[in-house]
Short mmCIF file of C-alpha atoms in Angstrom, two decimals:
data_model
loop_
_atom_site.label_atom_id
_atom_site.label_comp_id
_atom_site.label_asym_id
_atom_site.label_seq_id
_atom_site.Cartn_x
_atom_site.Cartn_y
_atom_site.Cartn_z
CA UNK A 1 72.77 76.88 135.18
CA UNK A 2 73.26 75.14 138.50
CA UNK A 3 71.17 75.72 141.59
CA UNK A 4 71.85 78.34 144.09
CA UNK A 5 72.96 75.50 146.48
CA UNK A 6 75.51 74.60 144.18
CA UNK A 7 77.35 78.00 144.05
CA UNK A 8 80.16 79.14 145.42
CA UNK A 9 80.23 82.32 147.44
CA UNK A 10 81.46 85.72 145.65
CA UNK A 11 84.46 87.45 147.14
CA UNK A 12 87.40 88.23 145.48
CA UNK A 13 89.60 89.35 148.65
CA UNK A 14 88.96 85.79 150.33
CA UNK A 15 91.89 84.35 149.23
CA UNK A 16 89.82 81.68 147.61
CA UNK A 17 91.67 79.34 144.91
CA UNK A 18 89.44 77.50 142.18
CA UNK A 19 91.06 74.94 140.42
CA UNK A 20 89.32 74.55 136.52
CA UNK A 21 88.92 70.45 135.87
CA UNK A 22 88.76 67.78 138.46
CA UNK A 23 90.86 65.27 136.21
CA UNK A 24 94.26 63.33 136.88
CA UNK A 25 95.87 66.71 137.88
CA UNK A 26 93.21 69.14 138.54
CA UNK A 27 91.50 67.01 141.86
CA UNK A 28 95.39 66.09 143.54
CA UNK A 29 96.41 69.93 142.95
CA UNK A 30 93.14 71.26 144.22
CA UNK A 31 93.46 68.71 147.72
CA UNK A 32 97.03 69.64 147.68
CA UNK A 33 96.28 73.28 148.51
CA UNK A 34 93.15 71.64 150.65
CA UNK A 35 95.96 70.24 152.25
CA UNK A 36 98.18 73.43 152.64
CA UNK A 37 94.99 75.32 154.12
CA UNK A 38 93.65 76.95 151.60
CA UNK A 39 90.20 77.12 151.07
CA UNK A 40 89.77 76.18 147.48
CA UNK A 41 86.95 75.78 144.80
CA UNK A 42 87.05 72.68 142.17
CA UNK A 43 85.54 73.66 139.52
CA UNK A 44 84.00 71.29 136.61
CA UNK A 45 81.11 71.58 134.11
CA UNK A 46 81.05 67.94 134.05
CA UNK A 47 77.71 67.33 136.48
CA UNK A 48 78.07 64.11 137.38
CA UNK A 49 81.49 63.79 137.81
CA UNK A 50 81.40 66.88 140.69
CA UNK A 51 78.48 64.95 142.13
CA UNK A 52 80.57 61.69 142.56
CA UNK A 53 83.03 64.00 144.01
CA UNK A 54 81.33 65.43 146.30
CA UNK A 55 80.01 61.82 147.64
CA UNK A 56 83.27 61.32 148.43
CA UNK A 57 84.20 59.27 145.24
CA UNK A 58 87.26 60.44 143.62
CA UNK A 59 86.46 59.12 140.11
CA UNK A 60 90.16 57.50 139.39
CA UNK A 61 92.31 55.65 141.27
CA UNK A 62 95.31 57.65 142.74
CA UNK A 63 97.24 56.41 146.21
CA UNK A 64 96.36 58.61 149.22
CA UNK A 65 93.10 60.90 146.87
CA UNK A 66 90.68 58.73 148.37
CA UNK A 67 91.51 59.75 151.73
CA UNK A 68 92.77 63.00 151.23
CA UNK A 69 89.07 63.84 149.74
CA UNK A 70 87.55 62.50 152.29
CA UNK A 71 89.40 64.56 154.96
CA UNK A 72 89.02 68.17 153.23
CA UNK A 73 85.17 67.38 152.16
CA UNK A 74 84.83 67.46 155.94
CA UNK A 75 87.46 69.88 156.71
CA UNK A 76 85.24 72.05 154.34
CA UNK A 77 88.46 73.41 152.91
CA UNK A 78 87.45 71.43 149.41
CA UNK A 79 83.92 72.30 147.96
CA UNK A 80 83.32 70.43 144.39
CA UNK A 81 81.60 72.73 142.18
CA UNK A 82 79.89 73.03 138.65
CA UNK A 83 79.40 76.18 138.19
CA UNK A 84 82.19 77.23 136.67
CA UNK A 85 81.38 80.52 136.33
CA UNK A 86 80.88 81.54 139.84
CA UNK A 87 83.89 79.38 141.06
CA UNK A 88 85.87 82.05 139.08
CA UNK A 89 84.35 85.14 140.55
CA UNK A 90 85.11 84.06 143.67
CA UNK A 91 88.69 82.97 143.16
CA UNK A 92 91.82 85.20 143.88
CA UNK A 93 93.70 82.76 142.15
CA UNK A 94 92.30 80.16 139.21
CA UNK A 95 94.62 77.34 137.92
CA UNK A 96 94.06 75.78 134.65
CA UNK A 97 93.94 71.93 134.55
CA UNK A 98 92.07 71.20 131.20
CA UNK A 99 92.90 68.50 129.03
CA UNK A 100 95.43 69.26 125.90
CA UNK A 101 94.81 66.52 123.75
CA UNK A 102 96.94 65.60 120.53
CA UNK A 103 95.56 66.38 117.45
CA UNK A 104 96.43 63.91 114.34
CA UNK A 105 99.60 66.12 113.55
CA UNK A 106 100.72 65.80 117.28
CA UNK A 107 100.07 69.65 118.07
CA UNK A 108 98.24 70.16 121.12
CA UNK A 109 94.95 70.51 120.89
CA UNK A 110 94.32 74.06 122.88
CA UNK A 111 90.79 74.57 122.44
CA UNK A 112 89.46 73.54 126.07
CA UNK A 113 92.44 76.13 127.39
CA UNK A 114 90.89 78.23 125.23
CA UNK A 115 87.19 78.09 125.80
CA UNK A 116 88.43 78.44 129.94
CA UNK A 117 90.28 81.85 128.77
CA UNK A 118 87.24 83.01 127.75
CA UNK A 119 85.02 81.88 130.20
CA UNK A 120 87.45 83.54 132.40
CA UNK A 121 87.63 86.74 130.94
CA UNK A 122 83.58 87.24 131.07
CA UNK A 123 83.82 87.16 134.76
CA UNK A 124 87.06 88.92 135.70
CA UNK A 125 85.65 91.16 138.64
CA UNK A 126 88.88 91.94 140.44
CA UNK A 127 92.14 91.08 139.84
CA UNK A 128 93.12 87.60 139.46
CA UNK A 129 96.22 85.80 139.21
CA UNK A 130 95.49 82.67 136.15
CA UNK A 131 97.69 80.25 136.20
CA UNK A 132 98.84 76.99 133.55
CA UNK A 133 98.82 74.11 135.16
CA UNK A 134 97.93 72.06 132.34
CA UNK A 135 100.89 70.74 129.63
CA UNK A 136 100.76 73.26 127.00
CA UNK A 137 103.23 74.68 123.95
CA UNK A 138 105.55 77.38 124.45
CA UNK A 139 103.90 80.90 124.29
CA UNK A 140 100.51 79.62 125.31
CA UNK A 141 100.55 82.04 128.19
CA UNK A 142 101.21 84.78 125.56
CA UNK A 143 97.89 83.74 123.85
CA UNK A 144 95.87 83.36 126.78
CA UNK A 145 96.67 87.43 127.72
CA UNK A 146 95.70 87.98 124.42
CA UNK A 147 92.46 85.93 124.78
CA UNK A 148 91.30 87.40 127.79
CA UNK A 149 92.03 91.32 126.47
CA UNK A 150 90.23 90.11 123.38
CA UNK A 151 86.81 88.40 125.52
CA UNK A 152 87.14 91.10 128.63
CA UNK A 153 87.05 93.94 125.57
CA UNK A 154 84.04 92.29 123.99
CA UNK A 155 82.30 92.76 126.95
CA UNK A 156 83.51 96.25 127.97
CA UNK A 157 85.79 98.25 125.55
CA UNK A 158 87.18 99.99 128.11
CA UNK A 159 89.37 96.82 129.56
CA UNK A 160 91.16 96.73 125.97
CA UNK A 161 94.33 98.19 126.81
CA UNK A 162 96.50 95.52 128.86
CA UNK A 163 98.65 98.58 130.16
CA UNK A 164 95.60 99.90 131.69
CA UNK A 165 94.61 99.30 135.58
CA UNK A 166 91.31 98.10 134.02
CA UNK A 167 93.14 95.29 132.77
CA UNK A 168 93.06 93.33 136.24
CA UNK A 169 94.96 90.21 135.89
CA UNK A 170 97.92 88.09 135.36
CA UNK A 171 99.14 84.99 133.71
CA UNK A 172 101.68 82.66 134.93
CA UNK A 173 102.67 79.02 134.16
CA UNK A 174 103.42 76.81 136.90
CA UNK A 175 103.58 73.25 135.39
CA UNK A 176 102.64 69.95 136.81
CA UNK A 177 105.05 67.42 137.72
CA UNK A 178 102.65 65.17 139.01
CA UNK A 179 103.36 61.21 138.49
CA UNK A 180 100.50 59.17 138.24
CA UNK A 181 100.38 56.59 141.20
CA UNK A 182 102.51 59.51 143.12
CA UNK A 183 100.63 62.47 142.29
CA UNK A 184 99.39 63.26 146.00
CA UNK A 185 103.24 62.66 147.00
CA UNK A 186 104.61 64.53 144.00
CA UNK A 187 101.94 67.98 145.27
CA UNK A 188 103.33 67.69 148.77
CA UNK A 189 107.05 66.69 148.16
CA UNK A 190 107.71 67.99 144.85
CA UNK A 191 111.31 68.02 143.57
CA UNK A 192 111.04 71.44 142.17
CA UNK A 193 108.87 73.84 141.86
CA UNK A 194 108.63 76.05 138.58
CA UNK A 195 106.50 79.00 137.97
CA UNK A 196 106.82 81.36 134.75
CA UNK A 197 105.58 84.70 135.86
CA UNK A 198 105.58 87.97 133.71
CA UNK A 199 105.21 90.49 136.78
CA UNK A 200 106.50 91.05 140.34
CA UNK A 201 102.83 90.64 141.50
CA UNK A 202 102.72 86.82 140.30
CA UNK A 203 105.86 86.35 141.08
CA UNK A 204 104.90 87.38 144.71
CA UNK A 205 101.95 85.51 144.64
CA UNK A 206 102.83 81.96 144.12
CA UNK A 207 105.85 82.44 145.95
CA UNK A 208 103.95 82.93 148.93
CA UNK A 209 101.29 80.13 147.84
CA UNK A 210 104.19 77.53 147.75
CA UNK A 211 106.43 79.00 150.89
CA UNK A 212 104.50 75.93 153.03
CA UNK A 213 106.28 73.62 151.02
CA UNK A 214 109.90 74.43 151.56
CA UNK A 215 111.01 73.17 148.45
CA UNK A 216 112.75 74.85 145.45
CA UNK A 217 111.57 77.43 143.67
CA UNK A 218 112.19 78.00 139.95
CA UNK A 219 111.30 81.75 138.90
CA UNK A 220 111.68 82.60 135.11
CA UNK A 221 109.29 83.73 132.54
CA UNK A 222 106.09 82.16 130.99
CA UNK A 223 107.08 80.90 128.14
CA UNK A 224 110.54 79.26 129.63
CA UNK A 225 108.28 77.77 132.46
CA UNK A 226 106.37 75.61 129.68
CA UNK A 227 109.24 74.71 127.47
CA UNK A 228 111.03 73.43 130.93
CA UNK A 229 107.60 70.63 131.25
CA UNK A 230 107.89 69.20 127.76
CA UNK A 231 111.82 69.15 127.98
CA UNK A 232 111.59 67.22 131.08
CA UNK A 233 109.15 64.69 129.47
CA UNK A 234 111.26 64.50 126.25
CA UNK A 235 114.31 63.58 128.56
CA UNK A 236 112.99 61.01 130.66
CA UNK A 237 111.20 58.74 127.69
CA UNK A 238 114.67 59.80 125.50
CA UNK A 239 116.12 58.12 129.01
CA UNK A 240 113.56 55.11 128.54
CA UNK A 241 114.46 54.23 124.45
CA UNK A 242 118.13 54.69 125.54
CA UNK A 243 118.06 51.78 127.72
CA UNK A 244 115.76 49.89 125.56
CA UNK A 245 118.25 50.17 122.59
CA UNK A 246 120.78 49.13 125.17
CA UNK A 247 118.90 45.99 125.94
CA UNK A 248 118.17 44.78 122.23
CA UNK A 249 122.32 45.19 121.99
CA UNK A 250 122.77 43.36 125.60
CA UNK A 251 120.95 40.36 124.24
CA UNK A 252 122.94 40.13 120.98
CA UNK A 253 126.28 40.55 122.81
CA UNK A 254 125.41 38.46 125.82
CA UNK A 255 125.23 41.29 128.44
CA UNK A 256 122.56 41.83 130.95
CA UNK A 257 121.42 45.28 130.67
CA UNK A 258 120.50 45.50 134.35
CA UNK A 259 123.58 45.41 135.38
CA UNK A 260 124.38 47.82 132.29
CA UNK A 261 121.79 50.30 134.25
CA UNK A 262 123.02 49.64 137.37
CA UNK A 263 126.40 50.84 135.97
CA UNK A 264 125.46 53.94 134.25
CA UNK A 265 122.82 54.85 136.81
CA UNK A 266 125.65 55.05 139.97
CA UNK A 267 127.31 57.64 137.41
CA UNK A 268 125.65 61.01 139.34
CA UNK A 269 125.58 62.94 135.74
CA UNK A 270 122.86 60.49 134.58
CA UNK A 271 121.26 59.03 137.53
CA UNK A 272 119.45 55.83 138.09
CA UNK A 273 115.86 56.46 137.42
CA UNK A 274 113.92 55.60 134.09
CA UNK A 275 116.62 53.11 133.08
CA UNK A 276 114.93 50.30 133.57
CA UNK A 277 114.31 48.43 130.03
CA UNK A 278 110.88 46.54 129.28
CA UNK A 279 108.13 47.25 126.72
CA UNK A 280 108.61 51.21 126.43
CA UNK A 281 106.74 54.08 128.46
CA UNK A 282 102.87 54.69 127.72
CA UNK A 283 100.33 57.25 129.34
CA UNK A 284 98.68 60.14 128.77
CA UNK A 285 101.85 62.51 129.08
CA UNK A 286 104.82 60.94 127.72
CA UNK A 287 103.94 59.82 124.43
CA UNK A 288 101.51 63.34 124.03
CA UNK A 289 104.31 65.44 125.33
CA UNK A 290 107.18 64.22 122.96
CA UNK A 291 104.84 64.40 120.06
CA UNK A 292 103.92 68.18 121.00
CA UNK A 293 107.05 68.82 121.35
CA UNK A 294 108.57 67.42 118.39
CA UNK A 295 105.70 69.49 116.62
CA UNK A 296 106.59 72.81 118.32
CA UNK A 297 109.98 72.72 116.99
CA UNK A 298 109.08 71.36 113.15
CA UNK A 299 106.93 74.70 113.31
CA UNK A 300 109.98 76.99 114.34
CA UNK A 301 111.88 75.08 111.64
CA UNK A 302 114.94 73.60 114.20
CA UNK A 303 115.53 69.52 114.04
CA UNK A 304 114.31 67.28 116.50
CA UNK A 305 115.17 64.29 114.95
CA UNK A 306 117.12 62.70 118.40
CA UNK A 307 113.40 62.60 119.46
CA UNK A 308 111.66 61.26 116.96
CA UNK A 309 114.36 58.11 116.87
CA UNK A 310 113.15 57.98 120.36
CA UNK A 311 109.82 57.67 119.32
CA UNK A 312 110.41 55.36 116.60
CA UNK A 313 112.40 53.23 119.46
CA UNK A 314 109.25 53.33 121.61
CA UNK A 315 107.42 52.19 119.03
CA UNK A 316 109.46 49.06 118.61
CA UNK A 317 109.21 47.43 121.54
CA UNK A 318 105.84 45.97 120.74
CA UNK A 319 107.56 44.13 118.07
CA UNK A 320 110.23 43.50 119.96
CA UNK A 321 108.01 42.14 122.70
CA UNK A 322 105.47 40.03 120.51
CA UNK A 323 108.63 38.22 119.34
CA UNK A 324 109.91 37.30 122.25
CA UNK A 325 106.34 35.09 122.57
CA UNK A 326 106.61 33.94 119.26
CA UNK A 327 110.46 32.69 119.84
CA UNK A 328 109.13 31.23 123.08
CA UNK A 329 105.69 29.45 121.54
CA UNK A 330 106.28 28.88 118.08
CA UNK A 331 102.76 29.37 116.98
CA UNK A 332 100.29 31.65 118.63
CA UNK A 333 97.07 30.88 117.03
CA UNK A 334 94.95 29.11 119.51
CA UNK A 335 97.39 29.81 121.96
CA UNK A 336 96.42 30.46 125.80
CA UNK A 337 98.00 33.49 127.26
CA UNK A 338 97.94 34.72 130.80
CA UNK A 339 98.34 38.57 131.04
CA UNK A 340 99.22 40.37 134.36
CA UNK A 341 99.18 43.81 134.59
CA UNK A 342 96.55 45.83 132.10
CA UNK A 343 97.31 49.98 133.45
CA UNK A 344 100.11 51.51 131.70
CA UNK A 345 102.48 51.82 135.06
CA UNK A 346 101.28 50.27 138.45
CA UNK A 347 100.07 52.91 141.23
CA UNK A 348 97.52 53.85 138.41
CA UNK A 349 94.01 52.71 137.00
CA UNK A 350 94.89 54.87 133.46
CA UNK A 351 95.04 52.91 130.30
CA UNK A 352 95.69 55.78 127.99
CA UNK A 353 98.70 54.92 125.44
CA UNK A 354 99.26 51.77 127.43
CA UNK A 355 101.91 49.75 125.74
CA UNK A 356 100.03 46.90 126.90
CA UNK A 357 96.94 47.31 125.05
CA UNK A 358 98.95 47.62 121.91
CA UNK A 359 100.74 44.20 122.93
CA UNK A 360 96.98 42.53 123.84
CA UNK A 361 95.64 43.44 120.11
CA UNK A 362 98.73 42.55 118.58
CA UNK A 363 98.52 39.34 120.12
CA UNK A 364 94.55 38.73 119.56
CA UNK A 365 95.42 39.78 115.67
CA UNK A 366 97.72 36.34 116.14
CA UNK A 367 94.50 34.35 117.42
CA UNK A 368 95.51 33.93 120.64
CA UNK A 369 93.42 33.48 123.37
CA UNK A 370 93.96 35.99 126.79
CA UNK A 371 93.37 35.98 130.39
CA UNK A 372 93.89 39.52 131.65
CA UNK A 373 94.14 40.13 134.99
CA UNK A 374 95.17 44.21 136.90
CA UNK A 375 94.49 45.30 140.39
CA UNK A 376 92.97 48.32 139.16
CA UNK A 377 92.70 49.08 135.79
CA UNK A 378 90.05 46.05 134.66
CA UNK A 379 87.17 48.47 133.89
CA UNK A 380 89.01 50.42 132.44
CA UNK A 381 90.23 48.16 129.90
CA UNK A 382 86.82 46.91 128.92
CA UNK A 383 86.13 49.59 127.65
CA UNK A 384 88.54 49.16 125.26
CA UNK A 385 88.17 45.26 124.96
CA UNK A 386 84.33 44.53 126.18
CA UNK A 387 84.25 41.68 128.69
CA UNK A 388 82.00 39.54 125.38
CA UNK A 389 85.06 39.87 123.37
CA UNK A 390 86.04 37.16 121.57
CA UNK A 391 89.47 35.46 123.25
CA UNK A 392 89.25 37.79 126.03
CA UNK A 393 88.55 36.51 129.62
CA UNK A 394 88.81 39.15 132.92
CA UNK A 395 90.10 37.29 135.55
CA UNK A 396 89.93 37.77 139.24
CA UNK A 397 93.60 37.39 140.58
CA UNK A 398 96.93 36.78 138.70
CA UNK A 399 96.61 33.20 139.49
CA UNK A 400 93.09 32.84 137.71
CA UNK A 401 95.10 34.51 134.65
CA UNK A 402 97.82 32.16 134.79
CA UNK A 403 94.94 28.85 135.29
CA UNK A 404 95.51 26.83 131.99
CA UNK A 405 97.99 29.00 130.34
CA UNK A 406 100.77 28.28 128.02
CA UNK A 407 102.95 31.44 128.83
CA UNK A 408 102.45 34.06 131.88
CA UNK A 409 103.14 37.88 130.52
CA UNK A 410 103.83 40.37 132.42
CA UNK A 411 103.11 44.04 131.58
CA UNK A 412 102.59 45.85 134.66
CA UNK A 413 105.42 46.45 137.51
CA UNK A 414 102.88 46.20 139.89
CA UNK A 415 104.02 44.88 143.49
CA UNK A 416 101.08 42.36 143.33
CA UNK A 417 102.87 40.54 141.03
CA UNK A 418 106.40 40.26 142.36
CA UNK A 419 105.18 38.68 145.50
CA UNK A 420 103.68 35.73 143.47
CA UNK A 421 104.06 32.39 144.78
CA UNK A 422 105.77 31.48 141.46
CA UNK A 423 105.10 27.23 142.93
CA UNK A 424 101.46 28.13 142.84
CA UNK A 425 101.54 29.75 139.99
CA UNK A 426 103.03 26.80 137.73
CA UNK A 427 100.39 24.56 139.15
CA UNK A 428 98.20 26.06 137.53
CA UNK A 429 99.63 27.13 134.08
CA UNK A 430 99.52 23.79 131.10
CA UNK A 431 103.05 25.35 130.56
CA UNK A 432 105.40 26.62 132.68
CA UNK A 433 106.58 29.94 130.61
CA UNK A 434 107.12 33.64 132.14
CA UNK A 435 107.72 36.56 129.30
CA UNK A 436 108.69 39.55 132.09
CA UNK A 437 108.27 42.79 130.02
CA UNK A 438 109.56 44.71 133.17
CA UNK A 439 112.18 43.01 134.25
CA UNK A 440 110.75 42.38 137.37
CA UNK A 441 111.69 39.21 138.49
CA UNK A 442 115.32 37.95 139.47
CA UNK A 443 115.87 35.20 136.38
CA UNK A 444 117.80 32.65 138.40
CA UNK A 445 114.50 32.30 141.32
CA UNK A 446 112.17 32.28 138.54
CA UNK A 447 114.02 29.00 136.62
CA UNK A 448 114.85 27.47 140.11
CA UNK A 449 110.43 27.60 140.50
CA UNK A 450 110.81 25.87 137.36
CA UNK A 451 109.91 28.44 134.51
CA UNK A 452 111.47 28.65 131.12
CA UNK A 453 112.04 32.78 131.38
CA UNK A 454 112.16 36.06 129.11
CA UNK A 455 112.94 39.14 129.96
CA UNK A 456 114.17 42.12 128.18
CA UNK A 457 117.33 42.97 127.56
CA UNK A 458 119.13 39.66 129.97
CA UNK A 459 118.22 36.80 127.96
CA UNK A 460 121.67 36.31 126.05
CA UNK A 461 123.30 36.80 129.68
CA UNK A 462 122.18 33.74 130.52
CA UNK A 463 119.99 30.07 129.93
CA UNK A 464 116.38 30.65 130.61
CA UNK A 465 115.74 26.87 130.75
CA UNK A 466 115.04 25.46 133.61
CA UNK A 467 118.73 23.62 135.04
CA UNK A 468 119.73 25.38 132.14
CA UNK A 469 123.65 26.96 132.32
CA UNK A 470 124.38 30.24 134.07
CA UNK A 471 127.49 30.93 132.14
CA UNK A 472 127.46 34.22 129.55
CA UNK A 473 127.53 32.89 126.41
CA UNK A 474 130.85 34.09 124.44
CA UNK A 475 131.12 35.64 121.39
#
C-alpha cells in the first residue's frame, strides 16, 4: 500500500477522471484531458514508472508528451498515482488503458482488463462511468458488466442485480486512435471520435467530455464501438500488403509503384495514405490487431481468409527485402552493413514487431556484420541485441553507420535520414550501395551522388547504376 502522500483525494462528485496505465495510450489520453481541463488521476501499480512520471520523465518517447507533462504537472491538473485503488474512488469517470497482449493463438490476452474490472468493482462507491480505451474483442464490454456484478456481489450481495439502483455504473467503449509519433496530435485533433455506450447516461457523459473538441462524434453500441477499432486496423495494414503486392508486380513489369500510388491514391474512394510500399507495417497494434481479429472471427466460424493473405504478404517482405541485399552483394557473410533507422515507424522510440529487427537477425543469421544507427530507439534495441553482441556495433549518427560499409539500409522513414548529405555519406562507405526499404529517397538524386540504388517496388522502372539508363525497360 502506498503512503498517504501518494493518494489521491476521495470524492466522487468532483468530476475527477483516472486514467488506469500510464503506457503508449494511457499517459497521451490522460494529458489530453489535462489538456481539455480536467483534473485527472493517472493511475499505475507500476512504482517506479509513476515516480519517473512524476519527475517529469515521460518514460517513452512521444512528440509534444514531454512538454505537455511538464505543463499539467505544474498546472496540477495531472497527478501520477500508484494507488490504484484510491485513484478509482475518486474518479467520476475511469478509462481503461491496460495492455491486451496476443496470446500464441493470436486471441487477446484479457486478463490485465480483467484483473482492472475487478479491482474496480471492489471500490465502486458511487456511480461511475468505465470506459475501454484499450484494443479489445468484440463483446468485451459485455464481460466486463458481468465482471463487475460478479466482484461488486462478492462483496455485497445486495449489488447483484444489474437492474437495481445499487448497481451504480456503466460501461462504454471509446477506442483509441492514437498513432504513435502523433498520439498527442491524434487526442487533440482526432479524425473521429467513437464511443459505444449502452445507456443515455454514458451516452451523455462522454458527449459532454469530448464537446471541447469539436470533432465528430460516433454514437453506437459497445460492442459495434470495438469491432469499428480492429476493422480500422485490419484495413489500413490490408491497405499496406496491397501496395506491397503491387510493388513485387511493378518490378517484374517495369512500373514504378509510386507513381502506381500516386494514381490510385488521387482516386477519393481509396485515398492516399498507407500506400506507400517498403518492408511491411510493424508495431504493437497492427500486427496484434489483425491477428485478434482474424481470431475473433475463426471463433464465430465466418472466413477471414482476405486477412490472413494479408498477413502472409506482411510476412514476406523480409524475404523480399533480404534479397534485394543479396542481389545487390552477392555474398553476405563477412559483409559490412550500415543500418539507419532501428524503431518500427519514425516519430517513435517502440521496437515492438519492428520489421526491422526481423531484417537485422535475418541478416546476422547470414554473418554479416551491422552498424545500427536510430534517433531514438537505440536503447531500446539493445535490449533486444546487447551492445556486446557479436557483429553488432551502435553507432552515433547515420554517417558513423554508413563509415566502412559495403551497402547503406534504410529501415526507418525518419526525416533524419532524408536530409543526408548523400556526398558525405559515400565518403565514408568502402562501397557506394543504398537498399531504401521506404522508398524514401528520389532514385535519380541518389545515382547522380553516385550510389548504385534499391528500392521497393521502382527498381525495374529504371537503372540503379550510377550513369546507368533512365528508360523503362520493355517487356
Amino acid at each position: 500500500m502506498s503512503d498517504q502522500s501518494n493518494r489521491p483525494a476521495t470524492n466522487s462528485d468532483d468530476g475527477i477522471i483516472t486514467v488506469l496505465g500510464l503506457g503508449h495510450i494511457g499517459l497521451p489520453t490522460a494529458l489530453g484531458f489535462a489538456e481539455l481541463g480536467r483534473q485527472v488521476l493517472g493511475a499505475d501499480d507500476d512504482k517506479q514508472k509513476v515516480a519517473r512520471i512524476r519527475g517529469g520523465d515521460p518514460i517513452f518517447f512521444e512528440p509534444g508528451l514531454s512538454e505537455l507533462l511538464s505543463k499539467h504537472l505544474a498546472s496540477g491538473r495531472f497527478k501520477p498515482v500508484d494507488d490504484v485503488e484510491a485513484a478509482v474512488r475518486a474518479a467520476s469517470i475511469i478509462f481503461i488503458c491496460v495492455g491486451t497482449p496476443q496470446k500464441a493463438t493470436g486471441q487477446a490476452d484479457l486478463a490485465q482488463v480483467e484483473a482492472v474490472a475487478r479491482l474496480v468493482a471492489r471500490n465502486l462507491n458511487g456511480y461511475k462511468l468505465i470506459v475501454e480505451k484499450s484494443t479489445v474483442p468484440a463483446i468485451t464490454a459485455q464481460w466486463l458488466r458481468r465482471t463487475l456484478l460478479r466482484y461488486r456481489s462478492a462483496r455485497s450481495p445486495m449489488m447483484a442485480d444489474e437492474s437495481s439502483p445499487a448497481a451504480d455504473f456503466d460501461i462504454a467503449s471509446n477506442p483509441e486512435f492514437l498513432r504513435e509519433g502523433r498520439a498527442v496530435e491524434d487526442f487533440l485533433h482526432p479524425d473521429r471520435i467513437v464511443c459505444g455506450v449502452d445507456s443515455e447516461r454514458a451516452r451523455e457523459i462522454l458527449a459532454h467530455l469530448y464537446t471541447p473538441l469539436n470533432r465528430p462524434l460516433v454514437m453506437t453500441d459497445t460492442s459495434t464501438a470495438e469491432l469499428i477499432k480492429h476493422a480500422a486496423n485490419a484495413f489500413l495494414s490490408t491497405k499496406i500488403s496491397f501496395i506491397n503486392m503491387v510493388a513485387d508486380l511493378c518490378e517484374k513489369v517495369g512500373a514504378d509503384v509510386t507513381a502506381v500510388a500516386r494514381g490510385i491514391g488521387l482516386d477519393q474512394r481509396i485515398g492516399p495514405q498507407f500506400l506507400d510500399a517498403g518492408i511491411g507495417y510493424g508495431g504493437y497494434c497492427f500486427p496484434k490487431d489483425v491477428r485478434a481479429f482474424i481470431y475473433l472471427a475463426e471463433e464465430h466460424g465466418v472466413d477471414f481468409s482476405l486477412l490472413q493473405e494479408v498477413e502472409r504478404i506482411n510476412h514476406r517482405r523480409v524475404e523480399v527485402f533480404v534479397h534485394k541485399v543479396h542481389q545487390a552483394l552477392w555474398n553476405l557473410r563477412g559483409k559490412t552493413l550500415g543500418v539507419l533507422g532501428l524503431a518500427f515507424k519514425a516519430g517513435t522510440d517502440d521496437i515492438r514487431e519492428a520489421v526491422s529487427l526481423k531484417i537485422i537477425q535475418a541478416l546476422r543469421d547470414e554473418g554479416s556484420i551491422l552498424r545500427l544507427y536510430d534517433p531514438q530507439a537505440m536503447a531500446n534495441t539493445q535490449t533486444v541485441f546487447p551492445a556486446s553482441t557479436e557483429g553488432i556495433t551502435y553507432c552515433t549518427s547515420a554517417l558513423e553507420a554508413a563509415r566502412g560499409a559495403q551497402a547503406l539500409l534504410l529501415l526507418t522513414e525518419w526525416e533524419e535520414f532524408r536530409q543526408l548529405d548523400l556526398a558525405r555519406v559515400k565518403e565514408v562507405m568502402e562501397v557506394p550501395i543504398l537498399i531504401d526499404g521506404r522508398n524514401l529517397y528520389d532514385p535519380e538524386a541518389v545515382r547522380q551522388a553516385g550510389f548504385e540504388y534499391v528500392s521497393m517496388g521502382r527498381d525495374g522502372a529504371k537503372s540503379t547504376t550510377p550513369g546507368g539508363s533512365s528508360e523503362k525497360l520493355t517487356a
